[in-house]
Amino acid sequence: MDYKISEKPVISALEIEGSIRNLGQQITSQFKVDLVLGVLTGSFIFVADLVRRLDPSVQIAFVNASSYGNAQKSTGCVEILPWNAIDFTHKNVLIVDDILDTGNTLSILSNRVREGGALEVKTCVLLDKPSRRQVQIHADFVGFSIEDYFAVGYGLDFASEYRALPAVYKMEKI
Ligand code: IMP
Ligand code: MG
């Protein structure tokens, strides 16, 4: 099946900016973040904008989390790299990802960070697709809850393209 990108954004750059300002206020008032842990690659733009709405003393680290196994069926296996380089002990960790889809990545990563000695772990995503969930998890801070479509832009890719778009678009069947 072939896809093309929607002509207009589904979420504009201005809407994203407003949502991040809001998230910054929510997070700051509810959680004393010591470390922001971004999930590469999709979250790189979101993390960059979000941390500028948080206390400037927050530490920032990134991990690469990739699901592996049968492509048709999510196995729930997630490889996380680099792992040993990050010290989570006694820290309040805010895990930040671009999108919460099946939930496998965030649930496995949250558990690993807790096992790594974190004090408290909370999660923040720009987009949430609740209809696609396979494991029971909700993000503590959500920018936008969306329908089941494939989103691109603002860090999110389709076959490694479109990450650099300043707004969120939708891939449409042609
Ligand atoms: P989960 O483990 O299924 O929740 O996977 C989340 C990851 O899948 C995200 O970090 C994205 O990299 C990717 N993903 C899921 N849905 C989309 C989408 O609509 N657009 C782009 N990437 C997506
Ligand atoms: Mg990702």
PDB file of C-alpha atoms and ligand atoms in Angstrom:
ATOM      1  CA  MET A   1       0.000   0.000   0.000  1.00  0.00           C
ATOM      2  CA  ASP A   2       1.244   3.497  -0.884  1.00  0.00           C
ATOM      3  CA  TYR A   3       0.996   6.531   1.335  1.00  0.00           C
ATOM      4  CA  LYS A   4       1.269  10.256   0.858  1.00  0.00           C
ATOM      5  CA  ILE A   5       1.605  12.985   3.428  1.00  0.00           C
ATOM      6  CA  SER A   6      -1.478  15.125   4.160  1.00  0.00           C
ATOM      7  CA  GLU A   7      -1.536  18.539   2.509  1.00  0.00           C
ATOM      8  CA  LYS A   8      -2.243  20.358   5.755  1.00  0.00           C
ATOM      9  CA  PRO A   9      -0.928  19.694   9.240  1.00  0.00           C
ATOM     10  CA  VAL A  10      -3.230  17.898  11.672  1.00  0.00           C
ATOM     11  CA  ILE A  11      -1.519  19.728  14.541  1.00  0.00           C
ATOM     12  CA  SER A  12       0.035  23.112  13.727  1.00  0.00           C
ATOM     13  CA  ALA A  13       3.366  24.425  14.989  1.00  0.00           C
ATOM     14  CA  LEU A  14       1.458  27.036  16.988  1.00  0.00           C
ATOM     15  CA  GLU A  15      -0.720  24.391  18.650  1.00  0.00           C
ATOM     16  CA  ILE A  16       2.395  22.372  19.526  1.00  0.00           C
ATOM     17  CA  GLU A  17       4.021  25.450  21.017  1.00  0.00           C
ATOM     18  CA  GLY A  18       0.943  26.156  23.167  1.00  0.00           C
ATOM     19  CA  SER A  19       0.734  22.561  24.320  1.00  0.00           C
ATOM     20  CA  ILE A  20       4.406  22.501  25.325  1.00  0.00           C
ATOM     21  CA  ARG A  21       4.005  25.702  27.332  1.00  0.00           C
ATOM     22  CA  ASN A  22       1.109  23.989  29.096  1.00  0.00           C
ATOM     23  CA  LEU A  23       3.048  20.753  29.662  1.00  0.00           C
ATOM     24  CA  GLY A  24       5.956  22.735  31.081  1.00  0.00           C
ATOM     25  CA  GLN A  25       3.659  24.348  33.653  1.00  0.00           C
ATOM     26  CA  GLN A  26       1.964  21.047  34.543  1.00  0.00           C
ATOM     27  CA  ILE A  27       5.239  19.166  34.943  1.00  0.00           C
ATOM     28  CA  THR A  28       6.916  21.937  36.941  1.00  0.00           C
ATOM     29  CA  SER A  29       4.001  22.159  39.367  1.00  0.00           C
ATOM     30  CA  GLN A  30       3.599  18.382  39.840  1.00  0.00           C
ATOM     31  CA  PHE A  31       7.032  16.775  39.620  1.00  0.00           C
ATOM     32  CA  LYS A  32      10.522  17.864  40.666  1.00  0.00           C
ATOM     33  CA  VAL A  33      12.386  16.496  37.646  1.00  0.00           C
ATOM     34  CA  ASP A  34      16.065  15.641  38.117  1.00  0.00           C
ATOM     35  CA  LEU A  35      16.631  13.906  34.787  1.00  0.00           C
ATOM     36  CA  VAL A  36      14.822  14.076  31.454  1.00  0.00           C
ATOM     37  CA  LEU A  37      15.325  10.848  29.523  1.00  0.00           C
ATOM     38  CA  GLY A  38      14.496  11.263  25.828  1.00  0.00           C
ATOM     39  CA  VAL A  39      13.790   8.288  23.572  1.00  0.00           C
ATOM     40  CA  LEU A  40      15.649   8.576  20.281  1.00  0.00           C
ATOM     41  CA  THR A  41      15.134   9.429  17.554  1.00  0.00           C
ATOM     42  CA  GLY A  42      11.536  10.586  17.475  1.00  0.00           C
ATOM     43  CA  SER A  43      11.635  12.709  20.632  1.00  0.00           C
ATOM     44  CA  PHE A  44      14.640  14.883  19.822  1.00  0.00           C
ATOM     45  CA  ILE A  45      12.721  18.024  18.811  1.00  0.00           C
ATOM     46  CA  PHE A  46      10.071  17.603  21.517  1.00  0.00           C
ATOM     47  CA  VAL A  47      12.740  17.199  24.223  1.00  0.00           C
ATOM     48  CA  ALA A  48      14.608  20.272  22.951  1.00  0.00           C
ATOM     49  CA  ASP A  49      11.472  22.427  23.172  1.00  0.00           C
ATOM     50  CA  LEU A  50      10.123  20.895  26.393  1.00  0.00           C
ATOM     51  CA  VAL A  51      13.297  21.247  28.483  1.00  0.00           C
ATOM     52  CA  ARG A  52      13.302  24.975  27.752  1.00  0.00           C
ATOM     53  CA  ARG A  53       9.992  25.110  29.672  1.00  0.00           C
ATOM     54  CA  LEU A  54      11.428  23.245  32.683  1.00  0.00           C
ATOM     55  CA  ASP A  55      13.806  24.229  35.458  1.00  0.00           C
ATOM     56  CA  PRO A  56      17.214  24.866  33.829  1.00  0.00           C
ATOM     57  CA  SER A  57      18.928  22.599  36.372  1.00  0.00           C
ATOM     58  CA  VAL A  58      17.411  19.423  34.844  1.00  0.00           C
ATOM     59  CA  GLN A  59      19.839  16.859  33.494  1.00  0.00           C
ATOM     60  CA  ILE A  60      19.212  15.534  29.992  1.00  0.00           C
ATOM     61  CA  ALA A  61      20.077  12.114  28.559  1.00  0.00           C
ATOM     62  CA  PHE A  62      18.909  10.080  25.590  1.00  0.00           C
ATOM     63  CA  VAL A  63      18.506   6.374  24.956  1.00  0.00           C
ATOM     64  CA  ASN A  64      17.816   4.493  21.790  1.00  0.00           C
ATOM     65  CA  ALA A  65      14.940   2.075  22.291  1.00  0.00           C
ATOM     66  CA  SER A  66      14.114  -0.254  19.448  1.00  0.00           C
ATOM     67  CA  SER A  67      11.551  -3.028  19.372  1.00  0.00           C
ATOM     68  CA  TYR A  68      12.748  -6.217  17.827  1.00  0.00           C
ATOM     69  CA  GLY A  69      11.279  -9.579  16.911  1.00  0.00           C
ATOM     70  CA  ASN A  70       8.682 -10.423  14.314  1.00  0.00           C
ATOM     71  CA  ALA A  71       7.673  -7.258  12.448  1.00  0.00           C
ATOM     72  CA  GLN A  72       4.041  -8.396  12.122  1.00  0.00           C
ATOM     73  CA  LYS A  73       3.625  -9.104  15.783  1.00  0.00           C
ATOM     74  CA  SER A  74       5.045  -6.936  18.525  1.00  0.00           C
ATOM     75  CA  THR A  75       6.917  -9.238  20.883  1.00  0.00           C
ATOM     76  CA  GLY A  76       7.277  -6.647  23.581  1.00  0.00           C
ATOM     77  CA  CYS A  77      11.060  -6.972  23.365  1.00  0.00           C
ATOM     78  CA  VAL A  78      12.810  -3.634  23.460  1.00  0.00           C
ATOM     79  CA  GLU A  79      16.554  -3.122  23.241  1.00  0.00           C
ATOM     80  CA  ILE A  80      17.753  -0.040  25.111  1.00  0.00           C
ATOM     81  CA  LEU A  81      21.141   1.567  24.387  1.00  0.00           C
ATOM     82  CA  PRO A  82      23.374   2.944  25.859  1.00  0.00           C
ATOM     83  CA  TRP A  83      22.288   1.653  29.225  1.00  0.00           C
ATOM     84  CA  ASN A  84      25.212   1.603  31.653  1.00  0.00           C
ATOM     85  CA  ALA A  85      26.252   5.165  30.878  1.00  0.00           C
ATOM     86  CA  ILE A  86      23.300   6.753  32.697  1.00  0.00           C
ATOM     87  CA  ASP A  87      23.004   7.072  36.479  1.00  0.00           C
ATOM     88  CA  PHE A  88      19.375   6.913  37.609  1.00  0.00           C
ATOM     89  CA  THR A  89      19.983   6.347  41.308  1.00  0.00           C
ATOM     90  CA  HIS A  90      17.904   8.554  43.631  1.00  0.00           C
ATOM     91  CA  LYS A  91      16.651  10.643  40.721  1.00  0.00           C
ATOM     92  CA  ASN A  92      13.166  11.692  39.670  1.00  0.00           C
ATOM     93  CA  VAL A  93      13.161  10.717  36.004  1.00  0.00           C
ATOM     94  CA  LEU A  94      10.832  12.086  33.343  1.00  0.00           C
ATOM     95  CA  ILE A  95      10.834   9.792  30.302  1.00  0.00           C
ATOM     96  CA  VAL A  96       9.908  11.723  27.152  1.00  0.00           C
ATOM     97  CA  ASP A  97       8.824  10.095  23.905  1.00  0.00           C
ATOM     98  CA  ASP A  98       7.227  11.359  20.707  1.00  0.00           C
ATOM     99  CA  ILE A  99       4.235   9.023  20.766  1.00  0.00           C
ATOM    100  CA  LEU A 100       2.615   6.376  22.948  1.00  0.00           C
ATOM    101  CA  ASP A 101       1.314   3.676  20.628  1.00  0.00           C
ATOM    102  CA  THR A 102       1.175   0.007  21.735  1.00  0.00           C
ATOM    103  CA  GLY A 103       2.859   1.054  24.990  1.00  0.00           C
ATOM    104  CA  ASN A 104       5.613  -1.569  24.807  1.00  0.00           C
ATOM    105  CA  THR A 105       8.501   0.913  24.645  1.00  0.00           C
ATOM    106  CA  LEU A 106       7.416   3.117  27.537  1.00  0.00           C
ATOM    107  CA  SER A 107       6.335   0.302  29.837  1.00  0.00           C
ATOM    108  CA  ILE A 108       9.593  -1.622  29.402  1.00  0.00           C
ATOM    109  CA  LEU A 109      11.717   1.512  29.631  1.00  0.00           C
ATOM    110  CA  SER A 110       9.889   2.754  32.774  1.00  0.00           C
ATOM    111  CA  ASN A 111      10.481  -0.594  34.482  1.00  0.00           C
ATOM    112  CA  ARG A 112      14.147  -0.604  33.535  1.00  0.00           C
ATOM    113  CA  VAL A 113      14.632   2.926  34.881  1.00  0.00           C
ATOM    114  CA  ARG A 114      12.907   1.935  38.154  1.00  0.00           C
ATOM    115  CA  GLU A 115      15.148  -1.135  38.403  1.00  0.00           C
ATOM    116  CA  GLY A 116      18.095   1.205  37.751  1.00  0.00           C
ATOM    117  CA  GLY A 117      17.397   2.852  41.106  1.00  0.00           C
ATOM    118  CA  ALA A 118      15.301   5.875  40.156  1.00  0.00           C
ATOM    119  CA  LEU A 119      13.332   7.509  42.958  1.00  0.00           C
ATOM    120  CA  GLU A 120      10.203   8.121  40.882  1.00  0.00           C
ATOM    121  CA  VAL A 121       9.494   7.722  37.162  1.00  0.00           C
ATOM    122  CA  LYS A 122       6.929   9.703  35.189  1.00  0.00           C
ATOM    123  CA  THR A 123       6.280   9.764  31.466  1.00  0.00           C
ATOM    124  CA  CYS A 124       5.491  12.506  28.973  1.00  0.00           C
ATOM    125  CA  VAL A 125       4.508  12.120  25.322  1.00  0.00           C
ATOM    126  CA  LEU A 126       3.580  14.627  22.665  1.00  0.00           C
ATOM    127  CA  LEU A 127       1.037  12.271  21.080  1.00  0.00           C
ATOM    128  CA  ASP A 128      -1.070   9.463  22.497  1.00  0.00           C
ATOM    129  CA  LYS A 129      -2.913   6.844  20.393  1.00  0.00           C
ATOM    130  CA  PRO A 130      -4.989   5.125  23.122  1.00  0.00           C
ATOM    131  CA  SER A 131      -6.866   2.897  20.642  1.00  0.00           C
ATOM    132  CA  ARG A 132      -3.642   1.051  19.758  1.00  0.00           C
ATOM    133  CA  ARG A 133      -2.615   0.050  23.267  1.00  0.00           C
ATOM    134  CA  GLN A 134      -1.385  -3.550  23.860  1.00  0.00           C
ATOM    135  CA  VAL A 135      -0.102  -3.121  27.399  1.00  0.00           C
ATOM    136  CA  GLN A 136      -1.796  -1.253  30.183  1.00  0.00           C
ATOM    137  CA  ILE A 137       0.022   2.054  30.502  1.00  0.00           C
ATOM    138  CA  HIS A 138      -0.916   5.696  30.409  1.00  0.00           C
ATOM    139  CA  ALA A 139       1.439   8.653  30.161  1.00  0.00           C
ATOM    140  CA  ASP A 140       1.427  11.104  33.063  1.00  0.00           C
ATOM    141  CA  PHE A 141       1.673  14.111  30.745  1.00  0.00           C
ATOM    142  CA  VAL A 142       0.146  14.111  27.235  1.00  0.00           C
ATOM    143  CA  GLY A 143       0.237  16.834  24.595  1.00  0.00           C
ATOM    144  CA  PHE A 144      -2.455  15.531  22.228  1.00  0.00           C
ATOM    145  CA  SER A 145      -4.597  12.405  22.169  1.00  0.00           C
ATOM    146  CA  ILE A 146      -5.091  11.358  18.529  1.00  0.00           C
ATOM    147  CA  GLU A 147      -7.065   8.855  16.449  1.00  0.00           C
ATOM    148  CA  ASP A 148      -5.406   5.801  14.926  1.00  0.00           C
ATOM    149  CA  TYR A 149      -3.472   7.326  12.027  1.00  0.00           C
ATOM    150  CA  PHE A 150       0.236   7.370  11.252  1.00  0.00           C
ATOM    151  CA  ALA A 151       1.653  10.722  12.317  1.00  0.00           C
ATOM    152  CA  VAL A 152       4.800  12.368  10.927  1.00  0.00           C
ATOM    153  CA  GLY A 153       6.706  15.592  11.499  1.00  0.00           C
ATOM    154  CA  TYR A 154       8.067  17.329  14.578  1.00  0.00           C
ATOM    155  CA  GLY A 155      10.488  14.426  15.080  1.00  0.00           C
ATOM    156  CA  LEU A 156       8.210  11.591  13.941  1.00  0.00           C
ATOM    157  CA  ASP A 157       9.218   9.752  10.786  1.00  0.00           C
ATOM    158  CA  PHE A 158       7.810   7.581   8.041  1.00  0.00           C
ATOM    159  CA  ALA A 159      10.630   5.374   6.683  1.00  0.00           C
ATOM    160  CA  SER A 160      13.134   7.853   8.174  1.00  0.00           C
ATOM    161  CA  GLU A 161      11.639  10.860   6.389  1.00  0.00           C
ATOM    162  CA  TYR A 162       9.658  13.950   7.481  1.00  0.00           C
ATOM    163  CA  ARG A 163      11.209  14.309  10.942  1.00  0.00           C
ATOM    164  CA  ALA A 164      12.233  17.904  10.237  1.00  0.00           C
ATOM    165  CA  LEU A 165       8.702  19.215   9.566  1.00  0.00           C
ATOM    166  CA  PRO A 166       7.747  21.866  12.157  1.00  0.00           C
ATOM    167  CA  ALA A 167       4.155  20.548  12.521  1.00  0.00           C
ATOM    168  CA  VAL A 168       2.435  17.135  12.712  1.00  0.00           C
ATOM    169  CA  TYR A 169       0.995  15.682   9.486  1.00  0.00           C
ATOM    170  CA  LYS A 170      -0.870  12.487   8.718  1.00  0.00           C
ATOM    171  CA  MET A 171       0.108   9.731   6.271  1.00  0.00           C
ATOM    172  CA  GLU A 172      -2.853   9.030   3.968  1.00  0.00           C
ATOM    173  CA  LYS A 173      -3.453   5.982   1.750  1.00  0.00           C
ATOM    174  CA  ILE A 174      -3.386   6.657  -1.985  1.00  0.00           C
TER     175      ILE A 174
HETATM  176  P1  IMP B   1       5.134   1.639  21.145  1.00  0.00           P
HETATM  177  O1  IMP B   1       6.182   0.823  21.821  1.00  0.00           O
HETATM  178  O2  IMP B   1       4.283   0.835  20.215  1.00  0.00           O
HETATM  179  O3  IMP B   1       4.308   2.508  22.054  1.00  0.00           O
HETATM  180  O4  IMP B   1       5.941   2.492  20.133  1.00  0.00           O
HETATM  181  C1  IMP B   1       6.204   3.764  20.186  1.00  0.00           C
HETATM  182  C2  IMP B   1       7.204   4.085  19.085  1.00  0.00           C
HETATM  183  O5  IMP B   1       6.712   3.649  17.780  1.00  0.00           O
HETATM  184  C3  IMP B   1       7.341   5.558  19.027  1.00  0.00           C
HETATM  185  O6  IMP B   1       8.430   5.969  19.820  1.00  0.00           O
HETATM  186  C4  IMP B   1       7.575   5.802  17.552  1.00  0.00           C
HETATM  187  O7  IMP B   1       8.952   5.710  17.278  1.00  0.00           O
HETATM  188  C5  IMP B   1       6.875   4.683  16.826  1.00  0.00           C
HETATM  189  N1  IMP B   1       5.533   5.103  16.322  1.00  0.00           N
HETATM  190  C6  IMP B   1       4.344   4.646  16.746  1.00  0.00           C
HETATM  191  N2  IMP B   1       3.321   5.256  16.109  1.00  0.00           N
HETATM  192  C7  IMP B   1       3.893   6.143  15.265  1.00  0.00           C
HETATM  193  C8  IMP B   1       3.354   7.120  14.335  1.00  0.00           C
HETATM  194  O8  IMP B   1       2.138   7.315  14.149  1.00  0.00           O
HETATM  195  N3  IMP B   1       4.275   7.850  13.645  1.00  0.00           N
HETATM  196  C9  IMP B   1       5.617   7.685  13.811  1.00  0.00           C
HETATM  197  N4  IMP B   1       6.161   6.813  14.669  1.00  0.00           N
HETATM  198  C10 IMP B   1       5.301   6.043  15.396  1.00  0.00           C
HETATM  199 MG    MG B   2      10.315   6.054  19.019  1.00  0.00          MG
END
